Amino acid sequence: DVKVTQSSRYLVKRTGEKVFLECVQDMDHENMFWYRQDPGLGLRLIYFSYDVKMKEKGDIPEGYSVSREKKERFSLILESASTNQTSMYLCASSASSKSYNEQFFGPGTRLTVL
Amino acid sequence: AQSVSQHNHHVILSEAASLELGCNYSYGGTVNLFWYVQYPGQHLQLLLKYFSGDPLVKGIKGFEAEFIKSKFSFNLRKPSVQWSDTAEYFCAVTLFSGGYNKLIFGAGTRLAVHP
């Protein structure tokens, strides 16, 4: 069964802290994605990666960075958390981006920045 | 910029009522269209998709959607909803940009079905 897991379901951090959100997929997928989900805004793409050590900016990359050292793992980093980064963060993976393949989503991490 | 619009942010229905959720996109090229669903406390999952061929596509749990190219629309329908359909529904469109496919999501529609 397809599985995308995220390190935490709920996280509370303070303004200025460095925050790491981890995502692991067990499907040997090439592509991985980080989105944030906010009420009334849907899902917005932060960053995606199409291969190990490769990354591309999505629509809202400001304030975030990513790391993909291994194929199965994609990390989202908030260098200095701010209150406007309080949100639900969703990770997804797919087999290839050259032709569309279904994206599979993790359960999400609800981050609160105080 | 390409965008996806969902007309209703909140919909409340009684069981057995019919459902139609609107979705329009702004992109003139070839599109792949999707509806995703997020049940309370669960992962976002694919409900149905359209790539080509018959514009009326059927998905899981009795849902269907119709692609009308001239109207840039991909509305989701179900003839008779159940309490278990209570969820948030997202329309999405693929955008091929910079050599990669990306998904553009609508804002979502929260559906509440009352017994």
CSV table of C-alpha atoms in Angstrom, one decimal:
chain,number,residue,atom,x,y,z
A,1,ASP,CA,0.0,0.0,0.0
A,2,VAL,CA,1.2,3.5,-0.9
A,3,LYS,CA,2.5,5.4,2.0
A,4,VAL,CA,3.7,8.9,2.7
A,5,THR,CA,4.5,9.7,6.3
A,6,GLN,CA,5.3,13.0,8.0
A,7,SER,CA,7.3,13.2,11.2
A,8,SER,CA,4.8,15.1,13.3
A,9,ARG,CA,1.0,15.6,13.2
A,10,TYR,CA,1.2,18.6,15.4
A,11,LEU,CA,4.0,21.0,16.2
A,12,VAL,CA,4.3,24.2,18.2
A,13,LYS,CA,7.3,26.4,17.8
A,14,ARG,CA,8.3,29.9,18.8
A,15,THR,CA,9.0,32.8,16.5
A,16,GLY,CA,12.6,32.7,15.3
A,17,GLU,CA,13.1,29.0,15.9
A,18,LYS,CA,14.5,26.8,13.1
A,19,VAL,CA,11.9,24.2,12.2
A,20,PHE,CA,12.4,20.9,10.3
A,21,LEU,CA,9.5,19.0,8.8
A,22,GLU,CA,10.3,15.6,7.5
A,23,CYS,CA,8.6,13.5,4.9
A,24,VAL,CA,9.3,9.9,3.9
A,25,GLN,CA,7.7,7.9,1.1
A,26,ASP,CA,8.1,4.2,0.5
A,27,MET,CA,7.1,4.0,-3.1
A,28,ASP,CA,10.4,4.7,-4.8
A,29,HIS,CA,8.9,7.9,-6.3
A,30,GLU,CA,11.1,10.3,-8.2
A,31,ASN,CA,9.1,13.4,-7.2
A,32,MET,CA,8.2,14.9,-3.9
A,33,PHE,CA,6.3,18.1,-3.0
A,34,TRP,CA,5.7,20.3,-0.1
A,35,TYR,CA,2.4,22.3,0.1
A,36,ARG,CA,0.8,24.5,2.7
A,37,GLN,CA,-2.9,24.3,3.2
A,38,ASP,CA,-4.8,27.4,4.5
A,39,PRO,CA,-8.6,27.9,4.8
A,40,GLY,CA,-10.0,29.6,1.8
A,41,LEU,CA,-6.7,29.3,-0.1
A,42,GLY,CA,-6.5,25.6,-0.9
A,43,LEU,CA,-3.1,24.0,-1.3
A,44,ARG,CA,-0.2,26.1,-2.4
A,45,LEU,CA,3.1,24.6,-3.6
A,46,ILE,CA,6.2,25.6,-1.6
A,47,TYR,CA,8.9,23.5,-3.2
A,48,PHE,CA,9.2,20.3,-5.1
A,49,SER,CA,12.0,17.9,-6.0
A,50,TYR,CA,12.3,15.7,-9.0
A,51,ASP,CA,15.4,13.9,-8.0
A,52,VAL,CA,17.9,13.5,-5.2
A,53,LYS,CA,19.7,16.7,-4.4
A,54,MET,CA,17.5,18.6,-6.9
A,55,LYS,CA,14.9,21.2,-6.0
A,56,GLU,CA,12.6,23.7,-7.6
A,57,LYS,CA,10.7,26.6,-6.2
A,58,GLY,CA,7.0,26.4,-6.2
A,59,ASP,CA,4.6,29.3,-5.9
A,60,ILE,CA,5.4,30.5,-2.3
A,61,PRO,CA,9.0,29.6,-1.5
A,62,GLU,CA,9.9,32.7,0.6
A,63,GLY,CA,10.9,31.8,4.1
A,64,TYR,CA,11.4,28.1,3.3
A,65,SER,CA,14.1,25.9,2.1
A,66,VAL,CA,14.2,22.1,1.4
A,67,SER,CA,16.7,19.2,1.4
A,68,ARG,CA,16.6,15.9,-0.5
A,69,GLU,CA,19.7,13.9,0.3
A,70,LYS,CA,17.9,10.5,-0.2
A,71,LYS,CA,15.3,9.5,-2.7
A,72,GLU,CA,12.7,8.6,0.0
A,73,ARG,CA,13.1,11.7,2.2
A,74,PHE,CA,12.2,15.3,1.6
A,75,SER,CA,12.6,17.9,4.3
A,76,LEU,CA,11.1,21.3,4.6
A,77,ILE,CA,13.0,23.8,6.7
A,78,LEU,CA,11.8,27.1,8.2
A,79,GLU,CA,15.0,29.0,8.8
A,80,SER,CA,13.4,31.4,11.3
A,81,ALA,CA,9.8,30.6,12.0
A,82,SER,CA,7.3,33.5,11.9
A,83,THR,CA,3.6,33.6,13.0
A,84,ASN,CA,2.5,33.8,9.4
A,85,GLN,CA,3.9,30.4,8.8
A,86,THR,CA,1.3,28.9,11.1
A,87,SER,CA,-0.4,26.4,8.8
A,88,MET,CA,-1.1,22.8,7.8
A,89,TYR,CA,1.9,21.4,5.8
A,90,LEU,CA,1.3,18.6,3.4
A,91,CYS,CA,3.9,16.4,1.7
A,92,ALA,CA,3.2,14.5,-1.5
A,93,SER,CA,5.0,12.2,-3.9
A,94,SER,CA,4.5,11.0,-7.4
A,95,ALA,CA,6.3,8.6,-9.8
A,96,SER,CA,7.3,11.1,-12.5
A,97,SER,CA,6.6,14.7,-13.5
A,98,LYS,CA,7.4,14.2,-17.2
A,99,SER,CA,3.9,12.7,-17.7
A,100,TYR,CA,1.4,13.3,-15.0
A,101,ASN,CA,1.2,10.7,-12.3
A,102,GLU,CA,-1.1,10.8,-9.3
A,103,GLN,CA,0.3,12.5,-6.3
A,104,PHE,CA,0.0,10.7,-3.0
A,105,PHE,CA,-0.3,12.8,0.1
A,106,GLY,CA,0.8,12.4,3.7
A,107,PRO,CA,-1.4,13.1,6.7
A,108,GLY,CA,-0.1,16.6,7.2
A,109,THR,CA,1.7,18.5,10.0
A,110,ARG,CA,-0.2,21.3,11.7
A,111,LEU,CA,2.4,23.8,12.7
A,112,THR,CA,1.6,26.6,15.1
A,113,VAL,CA,4.2,29.4,15.5
A,114,LEU,CA,3.7,31.5,18.7
B,1,ALA,CA,-1.5,33.4,-14.2
B,2,GLN,CA,-3.2,30.0,-14.3
B,3,SER,CA,-5.9,29.6,-11.6
B,4,VAL,CA,-8.6,27.3,-10.4
B,5,SER,CA,-11.9,28.7,-9.0
B,6,GLN,CA,-14.3,26.8,-6.9
B,7,HIS,CA,-17.6,28.7,-6.6
B,8,ASN,CA,-18.8,27.5,-3.2
B,9,HIS,CA,-16.7,27.6,-0.1
B,10,HIS,CA,-19.3,25.9,2.1
B,11,VAL,CA,-22.2,23.7,1.1
B,12,ILE,CA,-24.7,22.2,3.5
B,13,LEU,CA,-27.0,19.4,2.3
B,14,SER,CA,-29.4,16.9,3.7
B,15,GLU,CA,-28.9,13.2,3.0
B,16,ALA,CA,-30.2,12.1,-0.4
B,17,ALA,CA,-29.9,15.6,-1.8
B,18,SER,CA,-28.1,16.0,-5.1
B,19,LEU,CA,-24.7,17.6,-5.2
B,20,GLU,CA,-23.0,19.8,-7.7
B,21,LEU,CA,-19.7,21.6,-6.9
B,22,GLY,CA,-18.5,24.0,-9.5
B,23,CYS,CA,-14.9,24.3,-10.7
B,24,ASN,CA,-13.5,26.6,-13.4
B,25,TYR,CA,-9.9,27.0,-14.5
B,26,SER,CA,-8.1,29.6,-16.5
B,27,TYR,CA,-5.6,27.9,-18.9
B,28,GLY,CA,-5.9,27.7,-22.6
B,29,GLY,CA,-3.8,24.7,-23.3
B,30,THR,CA,-4.2,21.0,-22.8
B,31,VAL,CA,-5.3,20.2,-19.2
B,32,ASN,CA,-5.5,17.3,-16.9
B,33,LEU,CA,-8.2,17.8,-14.3
B,34,PHE,CA,-8.7,16.3,-10.9
B,35,TRP,CA,-11.0,16.3,-7.9
B,36,TYR,CA,-9.4,15.4,-4.5
B,37,VAL,CA,-11.2,14.8,-1.3
B,38,GLN,CA,-10.1,15.2,2.3
B,39,TYR,CA,-12.3,13.4,4.8
B,40,PRO,CA,-12.1,14.7,8.4
B,41,GLY,CA,-8.8,13.6,9.9
B,42,GLN,CA,-7.7,11.7,6.8
B,43,HIS,CA,-5.2,12.2,4.0
B,44,LEU,CA,-6.0,14.0,0.8
B,45,GLN,CA,-7.0,11.4,-1.7
B,46,LEU,CA,-7.9,11.3,-5.4
B,47,LEU,CA,-11.6,11.2,-6.2
B,48,LEU,CA,-11.5,11.2,-10.0
B,49,LYS,CA,-9.4,12.5,-12.9
B,50,TYR,CA,-9.8,13.5,-16.5
B,51,PHE,CA,-7.0,13.2,-19.0
B,52,SER,CA,-8.7,12.7,-22.4
B,53,GLY,CA,-11.6,10.9,-24.1
B,54,ASP,CA,-15.1,10.8,-22.6
B,55,PRO,CA,-15.7,14.1,-20.9
B,56,LEU,CA,-17.9,12.4,-18.3
B,57,VAL,CA,-15.7,10.7,-15.8
B,58,LYS,CA,-16.7,8.5,-13.0
B,59,GLY,CA,-14.8,8.2,-9.7
B,60,ILE,CA,-15.0,6.5,-6.4
B,61,LYS,CA,-18.1,6.4,-4.1
B,62,GLY,CA,-20.6,7.3,-6.8
B,63,PHE,CA,-19.0,10.7,-7.8
B,64,GLU,CA,-18.7,11.9,-11.4
B,65,ALA,CA,-17.5,15.0,-13.1
B,66,GLU,CA,-18.0,16.5,-16.5
B,67,PHE,CA,-15.4,18.3,-18.5
B,68,ILE,CA,-16.8,21.1,-20.6
B,69,LYS,CA,-14.0,22.5,-22.6
B,70,SER,CA,-15.9,25.5,-24.0
B,71,LYS,CA,-16.7,26.6,-20.4
B,72,PHE,CA,-13.4,25.8,-18.9
B,73,SER,CA,-15.3,23.8,-16.3
B,74,PHE,CA,-15.0,20.5,-14.5
B,75,ASN,CA,-18.0,20.3,-12.1
B,76,LEU,CA,-18.3,17.5,-9.6
B,77,ARG,CA,-21.7,15.7,-9.1
B,78,LYS,CA,-23.3,13.1,-7.1
B,79,PRO,CA,-27.0,12.3,-7.4
B,80,SER,CA,-27.6,11.4,-3.7
B,81,VAL,CA,-25.2,12.4,-1.0
B,82,GLN,CA,-24.6,10.5,2.3
B,83,TRP,CA,-23.5,11.7,5.7
B,84,SER,CA,-20.2,10.0,5.0
B,85,ASP,CA,-19.6,12.4,2.1
B,86,THR,CA,-18.9,15.2,4.6
B,87,ALA,CA,-15.5,16.4,3.6
B,88,GLU,CA,-13.5,19.1,1.9
B,89,TYR,CA,-13.3,18.8,-1.9
B,90,PHE,CA,-10.5,20.3,-4.0
B,91,CYS,CA,-10.5,20.8,-7.8
B,92,ALA,CA,-7.0,20.8,-9.3
B,93,VAL,CA,-5.4,21.3,-12.8
B,94,THR,CA,-2.0,20.3,-14.0
B,95,LEU,CA,0.3,23.0,-15.3
B,96,PHE,CA,3.2,22.0,-17.4
B,97,SER,CA,5.9,24.6,-16.7
B,98,GLY,CA,9.7,24.5,-17.0
B,99,GLY,CA,9.7,20.9,-18.0
B,100,TYR,CA,7.6,19.7,-15.1
B,101,ASN,CA,4.0,19.0,-14.3
B,102,LYS,CA,2.6,20.9,-11.3
B,103,LEU,CA,-0.8,20.8,-9.7
B,104,ILE,CA,-2.7,24.0,-9.2
B,105,PHE,CA,-5.5,23.7,-6.6
B,106,GLY,CA,-8.7,25.5,-6.0
B,107,ALA,CA,-9.5,27.0,-2.6
B,108,GLY,CA,-11.7,24.0,-1.7
B,109,THR,CA,-15.3,23.5,-0.8
B,110,ARG,CA,-16.4,22.2,2.6
B,111,LEU,CA,-19.4,20.0,2.3
B,112,ALA,CA,-21.5,19.1,5.4
B,113,VAL,CA,-24.2,16.5,5.0
B,114,HIS,CA,-26.8,16.3,7.7
B,115,PRO,CA,-28.7,13.1,8.4
